Amino acid sequence: MTATVTNPVSTDQQAEALPGYNYAFLDEISKKAIRRSLLKAVALPGYQVPFGSRELPIARGWGTGGLQITLALIGAGDTVKVIDQGEDDSVNAVNIRRLVERTAPDVTTTTETGTATIIQTRHRVPEQPLREDQILVLQVPLPEPLRLVERREAETRRMHGEADYSRMWVALYEDIVQNGRLTRAAGYPALVNGRHVMTPSPIPRWDLPQLHMSQHLSLFGAGREKRIYAVPPLTSVVPLSFEDYPFTIEQFGDRACARCGSTTSFLVAIPNEDGSVEYSCSDSDWCYSRIDAQEHGTA
Amino acid sequence: MTITQTDPVNAGQTFRDTAPVLRVENLTRIFGPGCPDCVARTGPEAETNTCPTCGSVVACADVSFELRPGRTIGIVGESGSGKTTALRCLYGDLAPTSGRAYLSVYRDGERDIFEADPQDRRRIRNFHLGMVYQNPSQGLNLLISSGGNVAERLLAAEWRKVAAIRDRAAGLLGRMEIPVSRMDEIPANFSGGMQQRVQVAKALANGPVVVLLDEMTSGLDVSVQAGVLDLMQDIQRQEQVAMVVVSHDLGVVRLLCERTLVMKNGRVVEAGVTDQILEDPHHPYTQLLVSSVNM
Ligand SMILES: Nc1ncnc2c1ncn2[C@@H]1O[C@H](COP(=O)(O)OP(=O)(O)OP(=O)(O)O)[C@@H](O)[C@H]1O
Ligand SMILES: [Mg+2]
Ligand SMILES: [Zn+2]
Ligand SMILES: [Zn+2]
């Protein structure tokens, strides 16, 4: 790997990796267009910027929005991590990682949260807080938080334009009236920078505080619906909630991860063969690095 | 046409010193492409609101009036005379073609609300205005609870405490004689009169300075109408809210409005103190209107 390629263009050497394809799969014009949409998204936190979603060798709905962002950003010296529901070795994550490796040979891939420069993820935010030199790219299936209360696209656009979110609030109010609490679990809506309501993609509520006033940049890509949006560093992300019914994250009581013993991470239930249930970290890198540290006595 | 708003009843009294809460100047809304002839070739003299040159509908043109705090003004006129269009422009449902409107609560009444950016325009509507639509299905979401309908206005005005929202909604619905036990029921189950009363509760929820009421009683039985009008008179006595009452029923306007505008073919043809207009109508159309009803 040479670190001299600062502005990645197709060269003979790179084309060898996957003959007939451009560096990072997409052509340079498409990547430039995506980066321009990303700049606009960063300038308008939480605002959904339309972009010309490209075809990829992965079906839409399988992370093509996130992948296009990743491909438009990577260059020599980048280290990419791809996770699906917190795991690096799911089929989907492996496929995306392989595409990056084969089309951008000067990019390294990793499973370590700490060493990645770009982390593409589906449905989770890593437990370990990210730094200002890291970018989180989230795959988004449904980018429009107002779709629940309004089907018409022209109307949701007007609502965002006027910051007219009362119908969203009514839906939350009715939830409390009917169920006695806020029942929304994944993809909890939040107000970004005091202006735009966004869906953080179907991450658990647990992850939402990680996006608030964070050090890192979060980018959201929806391939099918052709939308990109962003939460820049040090930007407020406030879950919609009430003074007397505040936003709360998932509670795991005194449960701990069966593998690493963590009590401070998002846990998923794993059924055993005998019918009992065990819990383990959903973020596999978090879990493995804790096990590693314990084995090497640095815990 | 400009209407001179001298008030013979209150001339020289404190009334005159009170700045208007709402001032409307030359409000005009044209549906269609429009052309330079539109306004000149329509109106009561032309006896049409449709421009013969370009076919556009001049739904209302040059509508001007002032509304003082806590007062009620009526707009009467035949079907199609532009009453609803004028209200919808003021509320922000429609953009006017031209004209200006000033609200005392928006930048001290010095900036035209039609020039406000979309976010400000929405805030003006959410915090300072209320509207009761001719048809309850326009003003209510019939599939969320009546409490939720009232709550929507409070939420829009940034109330963020569920208990306080429920208290306020229950109070307003009770005030409009909707049993609190039915607060969590959807208005689709309610009678027409009840639905209109839920609309009024909703329109008053955020403590608006002006409420716009469009034919609120016209879809109701006469007996039910009387009850709703009684409640409206109570509201007038007890709240510091100014109202624009649109009706084609002179009886409603006589009961609720000190002052009245008469509209025909999209223009105001007569304006003044309601009782004077009814006793001594000047414009031939008003004379016809008054003589046609048994007051
Ligand atoms: N969206 C629209 N597109 C085209 N023309 C319209 C539209 N809305 C209203 N108009 C026309 O504008 C004119 C005024 O209509 P408006 O509804 O304001 O009258 P109105 O005085 O409220 O009548 P009514 O007493 O029947 O409610 C009518 O000729 C109507 O057909
Ligand atoms: Mg009407
Ligand atoms: Zn673990
Ligand atoms: Zn014309």
XYZ file of C-alpha atoms and ligand atoms in Angstrom:
628
model
C 0.000 0.000 0.000
C 1.352 3.410 -0.910
C 0.240 6.484 0.901
C 0.965 8.760 -2.025
C -2.450 8.441 -3.689
C -4.261 11.312 -2.072
C -6.913 11.817 -4.676
C -7.855 8.290 -5.688
C -8.331 7.820 -9.391
C -8.374 4.713 -11.452
C -4.838 3.497 -12.141
C -3.670 0.310 -13.783
C -2.338 -0.947 -10.506
C -5.664 -0.474 -8.716
C -7.711 -1.858 -11.570
C -5.890 -5.152 -11.148
C -7.777 -5.839 -7.976
C -11.144 -6.055 -9.669
C -10.610 -5.709 -13.423
C -12.953 -3.433 -15.282
C -14.089 -1.475 -12.219
C -13.118 1.967 -11.027
C -11.355 2.641 -7.744
C -13.913 2.112 -4.943
C -16.319 0.739 -7.537
C -18.191 3.995 -8.258
C -17.027 6.327 -11.015
C -15.379 9.561 -9.934
C -18.261 11.750 -11.060
C -20.746 9.790 -8.955
C -18.449 9.917 -5.937
C -18.023 13.645 -6.337
C -21.811 14.103 -6.539
C -22.252 12.051 -3.355
C -19.562 14.075 -1.553
C -21.323 17.260 -2.611
C -24.577 15.940 -1.103
C -22.640 15.032 2.039
C -21.322 18.581 2.363
C -24.828 19.934 2.074
C -26.030 17.400 4.659
C -23.307 18.489 7.083
C -24.252 22.131 6.552
C -27.915 21.372 7.359
C -27.814 18.899 10.261
C -30.685 16.399 10.141
C -31.984 17.655 6.773
C -32.518 14.892 4.199
C -30.566 15.754 1.068
C -31.665 13.953 -2.110
C -28.883 12.242 -4.020
C -28.668 10.250 -7.233
C -28.440 6.772 -5.766
C -26.235 4.522 -7.960
C -26.519 0.842 -8.789
C -24.232 -1.391 -6.756
C -23.534 -5.126 -6.867
C -25.687 -5.420 -3.733
C -29.464 -5.264 -3.699
C -31.037 -2.001 -2.545
C -32.263 -2.367 0.980
C -29.007 -4.121 1.907
C -27.044 -1.063 2.848
C -26.448 0.509 -0.539
C -27.055 4.001 0.856
C -24.387 3.578 3.513
C -22.082 1.786 1.122
C -22.220 4.587 -1.444
C -21.193 7.057 1.248
C -18.330 4.808 2.333
C -17.160 4.306 -1.257
C -17.350 8.035 -1.970
C -15.188 8.801 1.078
C -12.485 6.148 1.201
C -8.972 6.758 -0.050
C -5.416 5.733 0.668
C -4.688 5.451 4.358
C -8.271 4.825 5.415
C -9.152 1.911 7.647
C -12.695 0.623 7.230
C -14.796 -1.381 9.672
C -18.193 -2.779 8.698
C -20.705 -4.064 11.225
C -24.209 -5.443 11.017
C -26.178 -5.258 14.278
C -22.823 -4.868 16.046
C -21.142 -7.852 14.389
C -18.208 -7.776 11.985
C -18.641 -11.300 10.673
C -22.258 -11.346 9.502
C -22.642 -12.216 5.816
C -23.773 -8.719 4.929
C -20.863 -7.044 6.711
C -18.365 -9.469 5.188
C -19.694 -8.835 1.678
C -19.447 -5.095 2.023
C -15.964 -5.336 3.532
C -14.853 -7.584 0.682
C -16.139 -5.144 -1.922
C -14.121 -2.384 -0.255
C -11.007 -4.571 -0.150
C -11.236 -5.615 -3.778
C -12.026 -2.224 -5.259
C -9.820 -0.045 -3.050
C -6.614 -1.978 -2.490
C -4.912 0.862 -0.627
C -7.615 0.841 2.051
C -7.184 -1.388 5.111
C -10.099 -3.118 6.772
C -10.375 -3.898 10.449
C -12.752 -5.155 13.095
C -11.320 -2.848 15.759
C -13.470 0.145 16.528
C -10.500 2.114 17.817
C -8.346 1.865 14.686
C -11.053 2.427 12.056
C -11.266 5.778 10.294
C -14.653 4.943 8.740
C -17.187 2.619 10.371
C -20.138 1.547 8.276
C -22.921 0.115 10.372
C -26.400 -1.281 10.258
C -28.656 -0.854 13.309
C -25.971 -0.162 15.948
C -23.549 2.511 17.134
C -20.325 1.089 18.607
C -20.226 1.123 22.411
C -16.802 2.709 22.459
C -17.221 6.465 21.963
C -15.787 7.577 18.623
C -13.164 10.264 18.136
C -13.182 13.380 16.007
C -10.997 11.649 13.400
C -13.571 8.897 12.890
C -16.677 8.852 10.689
C -19.727 6.709 11.395
C -21.773 5.762 8.315
C -25.245 4.416 9.101
C -27.334 2.363 6.698
C -30.894 3.666 6.651
C -33.866 1.684 5.351
C -36.531 4.390 5.899
C -35.170 7.927 6.215
C -38.454 9.804 6.707
C -39.477 10.011 10.380
C -42.776 11.653 9.418
C -43.848 8.778 7.180
C -45.660 7.263 10.165
C -48.011 10.217 10.348
C -48.060 11.358 6.709
C -47.857 9.312 3.530
C -47.485 12.142 1.020
C -43.916 13.165 0.262
C -44.841 16.760 -0.683
C -46.556 17.152 2.679
C -43.674 15.720 4.747
C -41.335 18.061 2.906
C -43.558 21.003 3.777
C -43.683 19.869 7.406
C -39.873 19.793 7.615
C -39.663 23.136 5.827
C -41.958 24.784 8.374
C -40.628 22.771 11.331
C -44.234 21.658 11.707
C -43.824 18.571 13.861
C -47.069 18.704 15.834
C -48.471 15.551 14.244
C -45.346 13.668 15.235
C -45.851 14.935 18.776
C -49.519 13.917 18.703
C -48.491 10.367 17.766
C -46.206 10.283 20.825
C -48.956 11.770 23.002
C -51.457 9.170 21.795
C -48.886 6.435 22.495
C -48.745 7.585 26.119
C -52.538 7.900 26.386
C -52.997 4.385 25.037
C -50.013 2.551 26.510
C -49.018 4.611 29.523
C -45.488 5.104 28.195
C -43.431 5.798 25.081
C -43.289 2.412 23.402
C -41.148 3.202 20.339
C -38.021 1.002 20.555
C -35.738 1.221 17.508
C -35.265 4.291 15.348
C -36.488 6.686 18.024
C -37.112 10.154 16.482
C -34.874 12.998 17.582
C -34.593 16.724 16.979
C -31.233 17.598 15.439
C -29.623 20.952 16.156
C -32.990 22.243 17.384
C -34.355 22.250 13.858
C -34.943 19.006 11.929
C -36.564 15.844 13.244
C -34.706 12.771 11.996
C -34.799 9.049 12.428
C -31.436 7.772 13.627
C -32.012 4.561 11.567
C -33.206 1.492 13.481
C -30.577 1.683 16.214
C -31.791 0.856 19.740
C -32.664 3.758 22.020
C -29.491 2.813 23.906
C -27.400 4.215 21.028
C -29.159 7.532 20.581
C -27.267 9.430 23.313
C -24.039 8.454 21.507
C -25.020 10.748 18.642
C -25.654 13.773 20.878
C -22.786 16.292 21.039
C -20.447 13.582 19.847
C -16.833 14.063 18.786
C -17.370 12.186 15.546
C -19.317 12.858 12.357
C -22.345 10.627 11.672
C -23.531 10.196 8.096
C -26.791 8.480 7.153
C -27.477 6.952 3.748
C -30.742 5.553 2.390
C -30.148 3.899 -1.004
C -33.668 2.968 -1.953
C -35.145 6.341 -0.968
C -32.104 8.270 -2.257
C -31.534 10.403 0.830
C -28.432 11.427 2.740
C -28.349 13.253 6.079
C -25.798 14.018 8.729
C -25.144 14.813 12.364
C -21.914 16.802 12.517
C -19.660 16.703 15.600
C -20.830 18.638 18.668
C -24.413 18.837 17.406
C -27.420 18.317 19.651
C -29.566 15.228 19.059
C -32.539 15.366 21.406
C -35.052 12.498 21.509
C -38.665 13.730 21.294
C -40.163 13.222 24.746
C -42.168 14.929 27.480
C -41.198 16.508 30.802
C -43.303 13.944 32.648
C -42.540 11.071 30.239
C -38.831 11.417 29.568
C -36.842 9.430 27.038
C -35.229 6.362 28.597
C -32.791 3.781 27.250
C -33.253 0.025 27.491
C -32.692 -1.357 30.988
C -30.872 -4.656 31.529
C -31.177 -4.753 35.296
C -28.267 -6.663 36.820
C -27.708 -8.772 33.716
C -24.183 -9.082 32.386
C -22.632 -10.415 29.184
C -22.138 -14.179 29.508
C -18.867 -13.942 27.569
C -17.100 -10.853 28.878
C -19.134 -9.914 31.937
C -19.911 -6.404 30.650
C -22.743 -4.628 32.458
C -22.413 -1.376 30.544
C -23.158 -2.497 26.998
C -26.288 -3.208 24.949
C -27.109 -6.906 25.461
C -28.937 -9.321 23.199
C -30.662 -12.481 24.355
C -29.240 -15.747 23.067
C -31.383 -18.826 23.635
C -29.510 -21.926 24.820
C -30.346 -25.428 23.681
C -31.876 -26.239 27.044
C -34.358 -23.384 26.647
C -32.622 -20.993 29.038
C -31.520 -17.570 27.829
C -28.090 -16.018 27.979
C -27.159 -12.433 27.302
C -24.158 -11.187 25.427
C -22.855 -7.926 24.033
C -24.358 -6.959 20.692
C -21.121 -5.110 19.830
C -18.718 -7.986 19.114
C -15.563 -5.854 19.043
C -16.440 -4.449 22.455
C -16.923 -7.985 23.760
C -13.761 -9.489 22.210
C -11.530 -6.664 23.300
C -12.749 -7.079 26.859
C -12.097 -10.839 26.705
C -8.652 -10.169 25.205
C -7.806 -7.686 27.895
C -8.918 -10.135 30.595
C -6.763 -12.914 29.100
C -3.749 -10.637 28.946
C -4.391 -9.409 32.429
C -4.841 -5.787 31.437
C -8.495 -5.578 32.428
C -61.760 49.606 -2.388
C -60.775 50.932 1.012
C -63.154 50.760 3.903
C -62.946 53.650 6.326
C -63.114 52.221 9.780
C -64.674 55.113 11.675
C -66.692 53.742 14.496
C -69.665 55.951 15.355
C -70.501 53.910 18.436
C -67.103 54.043 20.044
C -65.782 57.240 18.492
C -63.525 59.134 20.857
C -63.455 56.381 23.444
C -60.682 54.075 24.574
C -61.602 51.694 21.766
C -59.866 53.972 19.321
C -56.653 54.007 21.342
C -56.334 50.260 21.331
C -54.117 49.069 18.521
C -55.780 46.470 16.293
C -54.763 42.846 16.838
C -55.276 42.215 13.164
C -55.070 44.622 10.246
C -55.755 43.343 6.749
C -54.948 45.447 3.689
C -56.087 44.687 0.144
C -56.094 40.935 0.558
C -56.407 39.374 -2.893
C -56.383 35.773 -4.023
C -56.668 34.764 -7.663
C -57.015 31.131 -8.716
C -55.574 30.607 -12.172
C -52.820 32.186 -14.249
C -54.028 35.769 -13.698
C -53.642 38.704 -16.090
C -53.552 42.518 -15.836
C -57.349 42.662 -16.356
C -58.325 40.211 -13.611
C -59.274 42.685 -10.894
C -60.691 45.372 -13.207
C -62.977 42.984 -15.067
C -64.419 41.193 -12.049
C -66.414 42.202 -8.986
C -69.976 43.242 -8.160
C -70.338 45.648 -11.123
C -69.177 42.952 -13.523
C -71.345 40.535 -11.533
C -68.730 37.829 -11.747
C -65.538 36.706 -10.066
C -64.223 35.059 -13.240
C -61.937 37.148 -15.438
C -63.311 37.206 -19.008
C -59.797 37.778 -20.381
C -57.963 34.855 -18.843
C -60.580 32.776 -17.072
C -58.954 33.063 -13.638
C -61.186 33.183 -10.557
C -60.696 36.304 -8.461
C -61.890 34.637 -5.269
C -61.318 37.758 -3.197
C -59.760 41.127 -3.968
C -58.899 44.238 -1.970
C -60.374 42.928 1.257
C -59.359 45.278 4.069
C -60.416 45.483 7.711
C -59.181 45.979 11.238
C -59.957 43.923 14.295
C -59.476 45.218 17.839
C -58.552 43.039 20.820
C -61.382 40.843 22.025
C -63.777 42.099 19.313
C -65.688 40.146 16.712
C -66.105 41.023 13.061
C -68.495 39.223 10.724
C -68.139 38.428 7.043
C -71.379 37.689 5.209
C -72.062 37.064 1.556
C -73.505 34.591 -0.868
C -71.937 31.276 -1.720
C -68.720 31.764 -3.699
C -68.240 35.393 -2.630
C -64.755 34.627 -1.263
C -65.308 34.363 2.496
C -63.538 31.052 3.012
C -60.694 32.044 0.714
C -60.050 35.193 2.764
C -59.986 33.183 6.020
C -57.710 30.522 4.629
C -55.239 33.146 3.457
C -55.169 34.673 6.933
C -54.731 31.320 8.650
C -51.938 30.308 6.286
C -53.662 27.487 4.421
C -53.424 29.497 1.197
C -50.894 32.037 -0.001
C -52.542 35.300 -1.066
C -51.847 36.676 -4.539
C -51.319 40.128 -3.052
C -52.158 42.167 0.009
C -50.814 42.492 3.524
C -51.830 41.479 7.019
C -50.401 42.548 10.349
C -50.842 40.880 13.728
C -50.029 42.807 16.891
C -48.191 39.756 18.246
C -45.880 39.433 15.254
C -43.055 41.996 15.331
C -45.253 44.594 17.015
C -47.654 44.580 14.105
C -45.071 46.205 11.870
C -44.266 43.288 9.565
C -46.595 41.742 7.020
C -47.295 38.153 8.100
C -47.606 37.134 4.441
C -43.932 38.060 4.040
C -42.844 35.918 6.996
C -40.657 32.930 6.151
C -42.455 29.541 6.219
C -41.188 28.696 9.700
C -42.331 32.030 11.182
C -45.636 31.749 9.355
C -46.149 28.329 10.938
C -45.270 29.718 14.381
C -47.749 32.570 13.988
C -50.474 30.054 13.193
C -49.437 27.649 15.959
C -49.047 30.216 18.719
C -51.441 33.044 17.878
C -54.273 31.896 15.626
C -57.098 29.385 15.776
C -59.450 28.209 13.070
C -62.796 26.450 12.972
C -63.492 24.992 9.542
C -66.823 24.811 7.797
C -66.513 21.024 7.674
C -65.286 19.265 10.869
C -63.314 16.736 8.817
C -61.096 19.605 7.638
C -60.372 20.903 11.122
C -60.184 17.633 13.035
C -58.394 14.364 12.601
C -61.477 12.235 13.104
C -59.390 9.148 13.820
C -57.406 10.420 16.791
C -59.058 11.094 20.142
C -60.809 14.408 20.691
C -58.319 15.055 23.493
C -55.544 14.311 21.009
C -57.042 16.818 18.582
C -56.924 19.556 21.200
C -53.486 18.334 22.290
C -52.193 18.782 18.746
C -52.578 22.545 19.038
C -50.912 22.591 22.442
C -48.067 20.428 21.180
C -47.702 22.735 18.178
C -47.390 25.605 20.647
C -44.608 23.630 22.366
C -46.419 22.330 25.446
C -44.276 19.424 26.586
C -45.970 18.097 29.716
C -48.568 15.381 29.176
C -50.397 16.025 32.468
C -50.732 19.756 31.731
C -51.885 19.047 28.172
C -54.548 16.650 29.423
C -55.736 19.144 32.042
C -56.039 21.912 29.496
C -57.755 19.668 26.920
C -60.209 18.352 29.530
C -60.973 21.898 30.676
C -61.641 23.172 27.167
C -63.721 20.174 26.131
C -65.726 20.442 29.367
C -66.211 24.120 28.652
C -67.617 23.152 25.243
C -69.902 20.657 27.009
C -68.098 17.546 25.787
C -68.112 15.059 28.697
C -64.559 14.478 29.937
C -65.349 10.769 29.887
C -65.390 11.013 26.083
C -62.064 12.808 25.785
C -60.180 9.697 24.662
C -62.859 8.793 22.125
C -62.420 9.572 18.433
C -64.620 12.409 17.105
C -65.754 10.164 14.231
C -68.213 8.792 16.818
C -69.588 12.264 17.648
C -72.579 14.159 16.312
C -71.999 17.139 14.008
C -72.660 19.619 16.800
C -70.203 17.854 19.109
C -67.579 17.807 16.386
C -67.931 21.564 15.911
C -67.577 22.062 19.660
C -64.394 19.951 19.642
C -63.160 22.210 16.829
C -63.824 25.301 18.953
C -62.009 23.731 21.918
C -59.094 22.992 19.599
C -59.092 26.485 18.103
C -58.987 28.099 21.564
C -56.389 25.714 23.018
C -53.245 27.750 22.491
C -54.779 31.010 23.764
C -54.862 32.657 20.325
C -55.302 36.404 19.800
C -57.571 35.786 16.812
C -59.874 32.875 16.038
C -61.238 32.458 12.512
C -64.625 30.713 12.348
C -65.959 29.537 9.004
C -69.684 28.778 8.904
C -69.378 26.910 12.154
C -73.109 26.412 12.558
C -74.293 25.985 8.983
C -74.140 22.201 8.961
C -76.115 21.910 12.197
C -79.792 21.539 13.117
C -81.383 24.775 14.251
C -81.769 23.528 17.824
C -78.113 22.498 17.946
C -77.074 25.811 16.374
C -78.590 27.738 19.247
C -76.536 25.790 21.775
C -73.280 26.374 19.919
C -74.032 30.090 19.536
C -74.733 30.345 23.283
C -71.350 28.818 23.987
C -69.690 31.237 21.561
C -71.272 34.169 23.388
C -69.897 32.807 26.661
C -66.446 32.589 25.092
C -66.752 36.193 23.888
C -67.609 37.361 27.393
C -64.922 35.373 29.145
C -61.920 35.284 26.818
C -59.787 38.060 25.445
C -59.927 36.574 21.979
C -60.849 38.444 18.827
C -62.904 36.611 16.223
C -63.631 36.710 12.535
C -66.995 35.011 12.048
C -67.848 33.969 8.493
C -71.454 33.104 7.838
C -74.095 33.430 5.205
C -76.596 33.656 8.062
C -77.296 37.266 9.082
C -78.795 36.008 12.328
C -75.461 34.516 13.413
C -73.623 37.717 12.574
C -76.165 39.901 14.381
C -75.800 37.788 17.484
C -71.983 37.630 17.581
C -70.500 40.555 15.643
C -70.274 44.278 16.433
C -69.038 44.974 12.948
C -69.660 43.271 9.636
C -68.288 43.127 6.098
C -70.617 42.223 3.260
C -68.943 40.451 0.349
C -70.105 39.876 -3.204
C -68.159 38.508 -6.183
C -64.958 38.595 -4.196
C -65.252 42.229 -3.028
C -66.349 43.949 0.153
C -69.428 45.933 -0.879
C -70.349 47.281 2.523
C -68.721 47.465 5.943
C -69.706 48.914 9.265
C -71.547 48.390 12.528
C -73.703 45.296 12.168
C -76.936 46.820 13.498
C -76.601 49.800 11.165
C -76.000 47.592 8.172
C -79.063 45.563 9.034
C -81.282 48.576 9.666
C -80.037 50.802 6.894
C -78.240 48.824 4.214
C -76.638 51.039 1.544
C -75.456 48.696 -1.158
C -78.262 47.184 -3.283
C -76.872 43.724 -2.653
C -77.002 44.217 1.106
C -80.535 45.562 0.800
C -81.481 42.421 -1.071
C -79.748 40.246 1.492
C -81.467 41.954 4.423
C -84.901 42.004 2.844
C -84.662 38.358 1.898
C -84.432 37.227 5.503
C -86.990 37.688 8.150
C -85.038 39.336 10.909
N -58.775 25.929 -4.830
C -59.545 26.617 -5.658
N -59.320 26.603 -6.985
C -60.078 27.301 -7.832
N -61.110 28.080 -7.442
C -61.385 28.143 -6.144
C -60.631 27.411 -5.181
N -61.126 27.682 -3.944
C -62.151 28.521 -4.146
N -62.314 28.804 -5.449
C -63.304 29.696 -6.033
O -63.196 30.945 -5.393
C -64.473 31.524 -5.194
C -64.672 31.850 -3.738
O -64.796 30.630 -3.017
P -64.941 30.585 -1.447
O -64.913 29.183 -1.031
O -63.961 31.508 -0.832
O -66.408 31.193 -1.266
P -67.309 31.283 0.025
O -67.748 32.688 0.126
O -66.630 30.705 1.199
O -68.558 30.381 -0.396
P -69.494 29.409 0.514
O -70.474 30.302 1.187
O -70.146 28.531 -0.493
O -68.633 28.653 1.455
C -65.470 30.530 -5.759
O -65.787 30.929 -7.074
C -64.716 29.236 -5.766
O -65.168 28.382 -6.790
Mg -67.029 29.030 2.435
Zn -19.527 -9.110 26.106
Zn -57.464 37.738 -15.981
